[in-house]
Short mmCIF file of C-alpha atoms in Angstrom, two decimals:
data_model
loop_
_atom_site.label_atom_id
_atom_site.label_comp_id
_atom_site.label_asym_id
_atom_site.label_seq_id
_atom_site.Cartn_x
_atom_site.Cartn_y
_atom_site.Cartn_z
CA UNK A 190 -97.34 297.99 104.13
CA UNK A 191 -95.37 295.22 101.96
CA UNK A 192 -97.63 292.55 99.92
CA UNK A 193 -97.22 290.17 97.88
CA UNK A 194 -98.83 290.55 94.36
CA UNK A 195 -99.85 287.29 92.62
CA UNK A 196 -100.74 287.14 88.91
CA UNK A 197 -103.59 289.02 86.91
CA UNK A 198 -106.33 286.89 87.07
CA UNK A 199 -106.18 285.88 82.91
CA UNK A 200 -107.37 288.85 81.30
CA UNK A 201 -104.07 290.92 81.13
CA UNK A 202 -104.77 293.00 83.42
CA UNK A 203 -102.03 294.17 85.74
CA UNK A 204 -101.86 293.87 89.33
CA UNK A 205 -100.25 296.43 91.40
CA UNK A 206 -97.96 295.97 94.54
CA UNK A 207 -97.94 298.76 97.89
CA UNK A 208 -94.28 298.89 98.71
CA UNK A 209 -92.65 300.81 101.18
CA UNK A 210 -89.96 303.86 99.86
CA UNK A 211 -86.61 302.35 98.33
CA UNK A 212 -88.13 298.86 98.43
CA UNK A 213 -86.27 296.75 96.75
CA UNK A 214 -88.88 294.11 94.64
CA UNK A 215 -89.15 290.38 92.99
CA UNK A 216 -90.75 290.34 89.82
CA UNK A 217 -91.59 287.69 88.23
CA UNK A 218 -92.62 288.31 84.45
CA UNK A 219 -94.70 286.09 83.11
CA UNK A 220 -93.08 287.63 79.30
CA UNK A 221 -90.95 284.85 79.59
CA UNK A 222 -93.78 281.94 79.01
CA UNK A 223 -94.23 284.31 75.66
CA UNK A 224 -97.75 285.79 77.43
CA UNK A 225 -98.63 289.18 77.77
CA UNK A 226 -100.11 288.91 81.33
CA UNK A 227 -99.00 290.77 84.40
CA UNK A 228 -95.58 290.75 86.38
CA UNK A 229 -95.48 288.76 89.95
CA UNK A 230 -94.34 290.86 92.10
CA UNK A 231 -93.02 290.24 95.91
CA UNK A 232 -91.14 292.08 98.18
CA UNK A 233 -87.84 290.95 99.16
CA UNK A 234 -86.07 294.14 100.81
CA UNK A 235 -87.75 297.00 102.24
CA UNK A 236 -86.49 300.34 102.10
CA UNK A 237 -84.92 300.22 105.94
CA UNK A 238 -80.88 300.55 105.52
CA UNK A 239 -81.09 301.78 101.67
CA UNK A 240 -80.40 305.80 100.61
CA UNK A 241 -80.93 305.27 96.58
CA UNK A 242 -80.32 301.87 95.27
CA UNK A 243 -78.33 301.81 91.94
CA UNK A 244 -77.29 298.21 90.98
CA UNK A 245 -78.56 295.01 91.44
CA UNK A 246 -76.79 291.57 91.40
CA UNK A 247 -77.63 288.11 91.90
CA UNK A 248 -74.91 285.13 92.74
CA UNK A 249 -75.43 281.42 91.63
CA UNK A 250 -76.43 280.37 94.93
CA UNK A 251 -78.96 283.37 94.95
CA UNK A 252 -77.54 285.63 97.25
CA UNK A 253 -78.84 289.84 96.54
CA UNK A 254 -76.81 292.26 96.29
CA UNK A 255 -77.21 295.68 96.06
CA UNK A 256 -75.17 298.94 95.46
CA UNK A 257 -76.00 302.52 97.50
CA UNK A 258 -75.25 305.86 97.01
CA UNK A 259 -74.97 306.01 100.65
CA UNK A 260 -74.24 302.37 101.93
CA UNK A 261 -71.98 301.24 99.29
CA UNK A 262 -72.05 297.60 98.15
CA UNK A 263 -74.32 295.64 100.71
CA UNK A 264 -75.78 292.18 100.60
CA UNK A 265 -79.55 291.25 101.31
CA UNK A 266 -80.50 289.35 104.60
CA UNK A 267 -81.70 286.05 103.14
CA UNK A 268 -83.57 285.48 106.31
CA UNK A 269 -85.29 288.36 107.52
CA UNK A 270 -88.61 288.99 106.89
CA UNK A 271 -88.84 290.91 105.22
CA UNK A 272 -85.62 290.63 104.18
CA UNK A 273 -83.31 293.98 105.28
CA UNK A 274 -79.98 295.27 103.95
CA UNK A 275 -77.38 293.67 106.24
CA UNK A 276 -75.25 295.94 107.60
CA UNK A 277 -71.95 294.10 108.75
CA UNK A 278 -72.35 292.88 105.14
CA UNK A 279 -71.57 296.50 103.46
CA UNK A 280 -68.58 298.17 101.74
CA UNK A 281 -67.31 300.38 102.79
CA UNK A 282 -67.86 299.50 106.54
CA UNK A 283 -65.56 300.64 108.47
CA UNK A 284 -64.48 304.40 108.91
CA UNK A 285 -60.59 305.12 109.73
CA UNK A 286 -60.16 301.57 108.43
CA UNK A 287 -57.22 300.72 105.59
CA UNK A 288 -57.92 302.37 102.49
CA UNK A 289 -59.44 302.28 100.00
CA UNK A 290 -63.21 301.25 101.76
CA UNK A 291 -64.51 300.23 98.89
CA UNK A 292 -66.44 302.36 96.43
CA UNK A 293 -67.98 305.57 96.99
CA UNK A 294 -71.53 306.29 95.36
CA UNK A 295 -71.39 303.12 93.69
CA UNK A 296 -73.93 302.83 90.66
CA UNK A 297 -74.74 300.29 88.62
CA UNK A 298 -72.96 296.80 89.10
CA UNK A 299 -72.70 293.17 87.65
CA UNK A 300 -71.56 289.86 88.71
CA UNK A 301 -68.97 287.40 86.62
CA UNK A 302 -69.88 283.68 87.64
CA UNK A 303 -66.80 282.56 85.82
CA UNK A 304 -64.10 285.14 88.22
CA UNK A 305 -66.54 285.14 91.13
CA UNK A 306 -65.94 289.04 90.98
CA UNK A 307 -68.78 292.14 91.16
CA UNK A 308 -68.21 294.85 89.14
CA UNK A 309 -68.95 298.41 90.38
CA UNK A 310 -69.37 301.35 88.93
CA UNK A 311 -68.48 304.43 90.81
CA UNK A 312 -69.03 308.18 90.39
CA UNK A 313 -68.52 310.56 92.83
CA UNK A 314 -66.53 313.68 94.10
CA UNK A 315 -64.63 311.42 95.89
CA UNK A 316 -63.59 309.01 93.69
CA UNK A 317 -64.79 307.56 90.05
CA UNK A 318 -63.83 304.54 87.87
CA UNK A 319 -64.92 300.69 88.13
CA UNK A 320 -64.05 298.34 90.76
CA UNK A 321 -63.26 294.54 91.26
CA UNK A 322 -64.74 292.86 94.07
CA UNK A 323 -64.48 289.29 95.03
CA UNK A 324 -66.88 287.04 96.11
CA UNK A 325 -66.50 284.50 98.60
CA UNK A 326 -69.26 281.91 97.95
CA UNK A 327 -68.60 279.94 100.77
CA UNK A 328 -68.66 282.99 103.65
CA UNK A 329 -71.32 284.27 101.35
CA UNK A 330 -69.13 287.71 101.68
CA UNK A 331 -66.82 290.11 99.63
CA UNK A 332 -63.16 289.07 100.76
CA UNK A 333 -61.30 291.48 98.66
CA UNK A 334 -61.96 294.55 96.47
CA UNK A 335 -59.77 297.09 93.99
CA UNK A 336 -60.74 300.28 92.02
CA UNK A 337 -58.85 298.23 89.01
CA UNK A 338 -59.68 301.73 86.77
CA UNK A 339 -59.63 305.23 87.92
CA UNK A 340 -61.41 307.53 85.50
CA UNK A 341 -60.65 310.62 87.82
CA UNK A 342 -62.72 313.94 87.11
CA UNK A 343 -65.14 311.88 84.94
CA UNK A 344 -67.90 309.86 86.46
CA UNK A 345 -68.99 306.70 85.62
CA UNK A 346 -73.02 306.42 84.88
CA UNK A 347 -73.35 302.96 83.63
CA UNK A 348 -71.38 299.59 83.50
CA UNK A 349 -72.04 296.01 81.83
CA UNK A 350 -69.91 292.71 81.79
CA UNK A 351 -70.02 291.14 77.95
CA UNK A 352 -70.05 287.22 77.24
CA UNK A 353 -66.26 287.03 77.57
CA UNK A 354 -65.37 288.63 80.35
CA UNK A 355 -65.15 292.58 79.42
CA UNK A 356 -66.78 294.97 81.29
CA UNK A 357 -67.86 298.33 79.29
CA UNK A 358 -68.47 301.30 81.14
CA UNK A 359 -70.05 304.53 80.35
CA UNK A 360 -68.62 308.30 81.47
CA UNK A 361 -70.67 310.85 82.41
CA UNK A 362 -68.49 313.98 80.66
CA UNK A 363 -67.11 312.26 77.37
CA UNK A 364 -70.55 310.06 76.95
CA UNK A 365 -67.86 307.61 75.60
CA UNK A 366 -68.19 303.85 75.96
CA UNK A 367 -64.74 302.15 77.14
CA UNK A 368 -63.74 298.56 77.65
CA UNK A 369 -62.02 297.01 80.39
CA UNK A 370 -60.69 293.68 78.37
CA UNK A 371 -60.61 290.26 80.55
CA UNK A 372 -61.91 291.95 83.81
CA UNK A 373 -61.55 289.52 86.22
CA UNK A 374 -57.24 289.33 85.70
CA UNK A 375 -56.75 292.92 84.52
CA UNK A 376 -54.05 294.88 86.58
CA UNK A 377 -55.05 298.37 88.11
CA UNK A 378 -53.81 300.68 85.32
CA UNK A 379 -55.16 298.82 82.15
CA UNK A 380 -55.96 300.86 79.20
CA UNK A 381 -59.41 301.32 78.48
CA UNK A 382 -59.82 302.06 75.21
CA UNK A 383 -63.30 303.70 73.27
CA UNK A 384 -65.05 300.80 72.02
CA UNK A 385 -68.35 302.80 71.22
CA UNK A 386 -70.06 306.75 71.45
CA UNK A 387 -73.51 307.47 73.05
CA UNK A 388 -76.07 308.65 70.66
CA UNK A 389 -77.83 311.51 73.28
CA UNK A 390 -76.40 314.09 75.38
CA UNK A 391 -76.19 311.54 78.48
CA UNK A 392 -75.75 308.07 79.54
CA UNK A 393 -77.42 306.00 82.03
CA UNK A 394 -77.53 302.31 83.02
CA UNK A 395 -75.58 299.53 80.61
CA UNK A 396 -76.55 295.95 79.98
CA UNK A 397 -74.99 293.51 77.33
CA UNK A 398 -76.98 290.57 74.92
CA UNK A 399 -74.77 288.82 73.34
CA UNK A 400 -72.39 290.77 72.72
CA UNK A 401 -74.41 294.07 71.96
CA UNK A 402 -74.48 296.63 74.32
CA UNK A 403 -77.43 298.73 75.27
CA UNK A 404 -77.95 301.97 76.59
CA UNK A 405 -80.31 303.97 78.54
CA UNK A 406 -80.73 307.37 77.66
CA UNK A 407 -82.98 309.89 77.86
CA UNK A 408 -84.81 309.78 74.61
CA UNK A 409 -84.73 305.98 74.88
CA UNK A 410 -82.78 303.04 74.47
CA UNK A 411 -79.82 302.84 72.14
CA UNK A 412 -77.87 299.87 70.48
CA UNK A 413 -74.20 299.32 69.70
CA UNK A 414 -74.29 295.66 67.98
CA UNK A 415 -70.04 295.38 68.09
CA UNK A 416 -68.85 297.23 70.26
CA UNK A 417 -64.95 298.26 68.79
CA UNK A 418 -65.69 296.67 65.79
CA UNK A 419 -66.39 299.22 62.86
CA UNK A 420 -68.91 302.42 62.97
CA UNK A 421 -69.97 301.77 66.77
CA UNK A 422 -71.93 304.94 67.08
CA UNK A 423 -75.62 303.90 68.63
CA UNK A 424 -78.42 303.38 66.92
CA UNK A 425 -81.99 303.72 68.56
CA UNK A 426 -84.24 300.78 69.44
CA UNK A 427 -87.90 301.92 68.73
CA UNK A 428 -90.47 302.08 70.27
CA UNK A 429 -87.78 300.69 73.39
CA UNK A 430 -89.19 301.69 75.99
CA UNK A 431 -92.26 303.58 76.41
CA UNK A 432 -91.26 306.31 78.65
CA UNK A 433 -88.03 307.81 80.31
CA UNK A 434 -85.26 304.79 80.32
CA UNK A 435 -83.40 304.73 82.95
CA UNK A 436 -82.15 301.37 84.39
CA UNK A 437 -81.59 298.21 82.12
CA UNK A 438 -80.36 294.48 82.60
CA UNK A 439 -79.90 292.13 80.06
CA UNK A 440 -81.48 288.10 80.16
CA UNK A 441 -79.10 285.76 78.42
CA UNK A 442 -80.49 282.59 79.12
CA UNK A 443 -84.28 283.94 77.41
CA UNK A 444 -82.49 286.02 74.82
CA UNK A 445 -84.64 289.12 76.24
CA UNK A 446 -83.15 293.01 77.67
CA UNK A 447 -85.45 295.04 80.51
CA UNK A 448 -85.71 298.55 80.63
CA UNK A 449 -87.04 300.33 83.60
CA UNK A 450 -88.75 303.58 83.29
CA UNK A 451 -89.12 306.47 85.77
CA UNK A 452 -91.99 308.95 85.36
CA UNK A 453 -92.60 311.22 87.92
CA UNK A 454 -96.21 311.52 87.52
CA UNK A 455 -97.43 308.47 86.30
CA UNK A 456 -96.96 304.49 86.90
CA UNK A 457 -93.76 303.25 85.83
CA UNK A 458 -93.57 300.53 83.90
CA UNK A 459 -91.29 297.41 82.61
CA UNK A 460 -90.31 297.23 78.91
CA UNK A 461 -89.22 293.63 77.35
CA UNK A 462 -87.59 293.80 73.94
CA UNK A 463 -87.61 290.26 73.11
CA UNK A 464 -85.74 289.07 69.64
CA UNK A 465 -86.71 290.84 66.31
CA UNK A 466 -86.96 293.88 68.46
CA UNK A 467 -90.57 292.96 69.61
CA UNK A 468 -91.56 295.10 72.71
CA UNK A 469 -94.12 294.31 75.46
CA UNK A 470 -94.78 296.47 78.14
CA UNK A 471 -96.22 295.82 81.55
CA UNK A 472 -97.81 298.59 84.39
CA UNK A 473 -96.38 296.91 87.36
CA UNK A 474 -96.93 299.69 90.13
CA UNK A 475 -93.47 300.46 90.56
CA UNK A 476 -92.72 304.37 91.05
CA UNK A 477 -89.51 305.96 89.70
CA UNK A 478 -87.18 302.58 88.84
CA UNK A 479 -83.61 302.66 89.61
CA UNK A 480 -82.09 299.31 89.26
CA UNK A 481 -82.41 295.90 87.89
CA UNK A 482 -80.85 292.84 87.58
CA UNK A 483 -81.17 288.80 86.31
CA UNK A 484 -80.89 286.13 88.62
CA UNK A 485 -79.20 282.87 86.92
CA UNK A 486 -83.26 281.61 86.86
CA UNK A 487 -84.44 284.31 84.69
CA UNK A 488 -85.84 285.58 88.09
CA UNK A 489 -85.94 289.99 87.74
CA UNK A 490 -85.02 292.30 90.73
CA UNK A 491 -86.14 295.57 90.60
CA UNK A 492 -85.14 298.33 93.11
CA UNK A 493 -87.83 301.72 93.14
CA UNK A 494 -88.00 304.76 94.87
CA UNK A 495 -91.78 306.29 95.26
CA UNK A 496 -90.69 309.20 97.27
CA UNK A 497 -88.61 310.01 94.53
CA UNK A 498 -91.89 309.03 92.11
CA UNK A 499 -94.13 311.27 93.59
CA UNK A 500 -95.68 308.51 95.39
CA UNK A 501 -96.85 307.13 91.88
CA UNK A 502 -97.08 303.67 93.79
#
């Protein structure tokens, strides 16, 4: 059953949403009016014609987008209700077609307003490294894509686009953080050089503020505040978040970063580190988070997966 949650009635106490497996939700958090009251939460995709979502994006004219370990890079039915994963609107789409399909196990992914491009991680067996993918905003569709940097053996795990244009990318063997400078015109082939080291063992999800990347890791969230510039080894945020981290998007326009968290045994929860490294946290019902992402209106996306959770929803 999908419902819509509306806000805690005033005393701060959270309201909790029944979603279907891999749904993919709306939340609205009310952090951003500087209260500590619930999240809104609606449904906007339910779990039909998503494996494991891993990356959420959201275009200017509000189009959803969402990568798959299975499906690949597919956009959200903005009339269905409620609203399904489209097929025809997938990459990659079409088997014995010209390669390459698009990418394969794609993970985490942003979108550049500026190049009208997605950027997509990827990490599998069959082929790892970030790729370009343009968006039509007129069709409303992806009219071209390019894995513009191969990374081979080593598996991407997390990827974020910076103020200017660069998108920094995590590997899941070196834990190193490389740049891909001016993303939207780089040529296939472009150096990538280490612009930062991961402070744990592993490396999940990216997201940039401002310039500063952070990272979701397993003992919490890490900082680099120049990437490239100097010592750029990470330094923990405390107390950021309260549990396992392991999806993260970044709000430029309210100066805020979200971390997801993904307990298997327990409600999962948002984190908000706001500026001075202030965090609030807020139950929303959610079980085992695996993506995020900031709509141009502040507006957060979160994709779950309670089968994965333990049915913690």
């Amino acid at each position: 059953m999908l419902e819509r949650t509306p806000a805690s009635t005033g005393d701060g106490t959270p309201m909790r949403s029944l979603m279907l497996p891999l749904a993919l939700a709306l939340v609205c958090l009310l952090a951003l009016a500087g209260t500590a009251q619930a999240a809104k939460v609606a449904v906007v995709a339910s779990g039909e014609g998503l494996s494991l979502p891993a990356g959420v994006a959201v275009t200017p004219n509000g189009d959803v987008w969402v990568t798959d370990g299975e499906r690949g890079v597919c956009r959200v039915d903005p009339g269905g209700t409620p609203k399904l994963v489209e097929s025809p609107y997938c990459l990659p789409h079409v088997e014995g077609g010209p390669e390459p399909l698009g990418p394969t196990g794609s993970l985490q992914m942003a979108f550049d307003p500026v190049s009208s491009n997605f950027f997509v991680a990827e990490g599998t067996s069959k082929g790892a490294g970030v790729w370009r993918m343009h968006y039509d905003s007129v069709m409303n569709t992806i009219d071209s894509h390019v894995r513009v940097v191969n990374t081979g053996e080593n598996r991407l795990a997390g990827l974020a686009l910076s103020p200017e244009g660069h998108v920094d990318f995590t590997g899941g063997n070196d834990h190193a953080v490389r740049r891909l400078a001016n993303a939207g015109t780089a040529a296939p082939g472009t150096p990538t050089p280490v612009v930062g080291t991961t402070a744990g063992t592993s490396a999940a999800q990216l997201a940039n503020l401002g310039g500063a990347l952070y990272i979701a890791e397993p003992g919490g969230v890490t900082r680099i505040a120049t990437p490239g510039v100097g010592d750029t080894n990470a330094v923990p945020v405390p107390g950021f978040p309260g549990g396992t981290a392991t999806t993260l998007a970044a709000d430029p326009a309210n100066n805020v970063v979200y971390a997801g968290t993904a307990n298997a045994s327990a409600i999962d929860q948002v984190d908000v580190l706001k500026p001075g490294d202030v965090v609030q946290t807020y139950e929303t019902g959610f079980a085992f988070t695996t993506a995020m992402g900031v709509a141009p209106d502040g507006t957060l996306y979160v994709a779950d997966d309670p089968l994965t959770g333990g049915g913690a929803a």
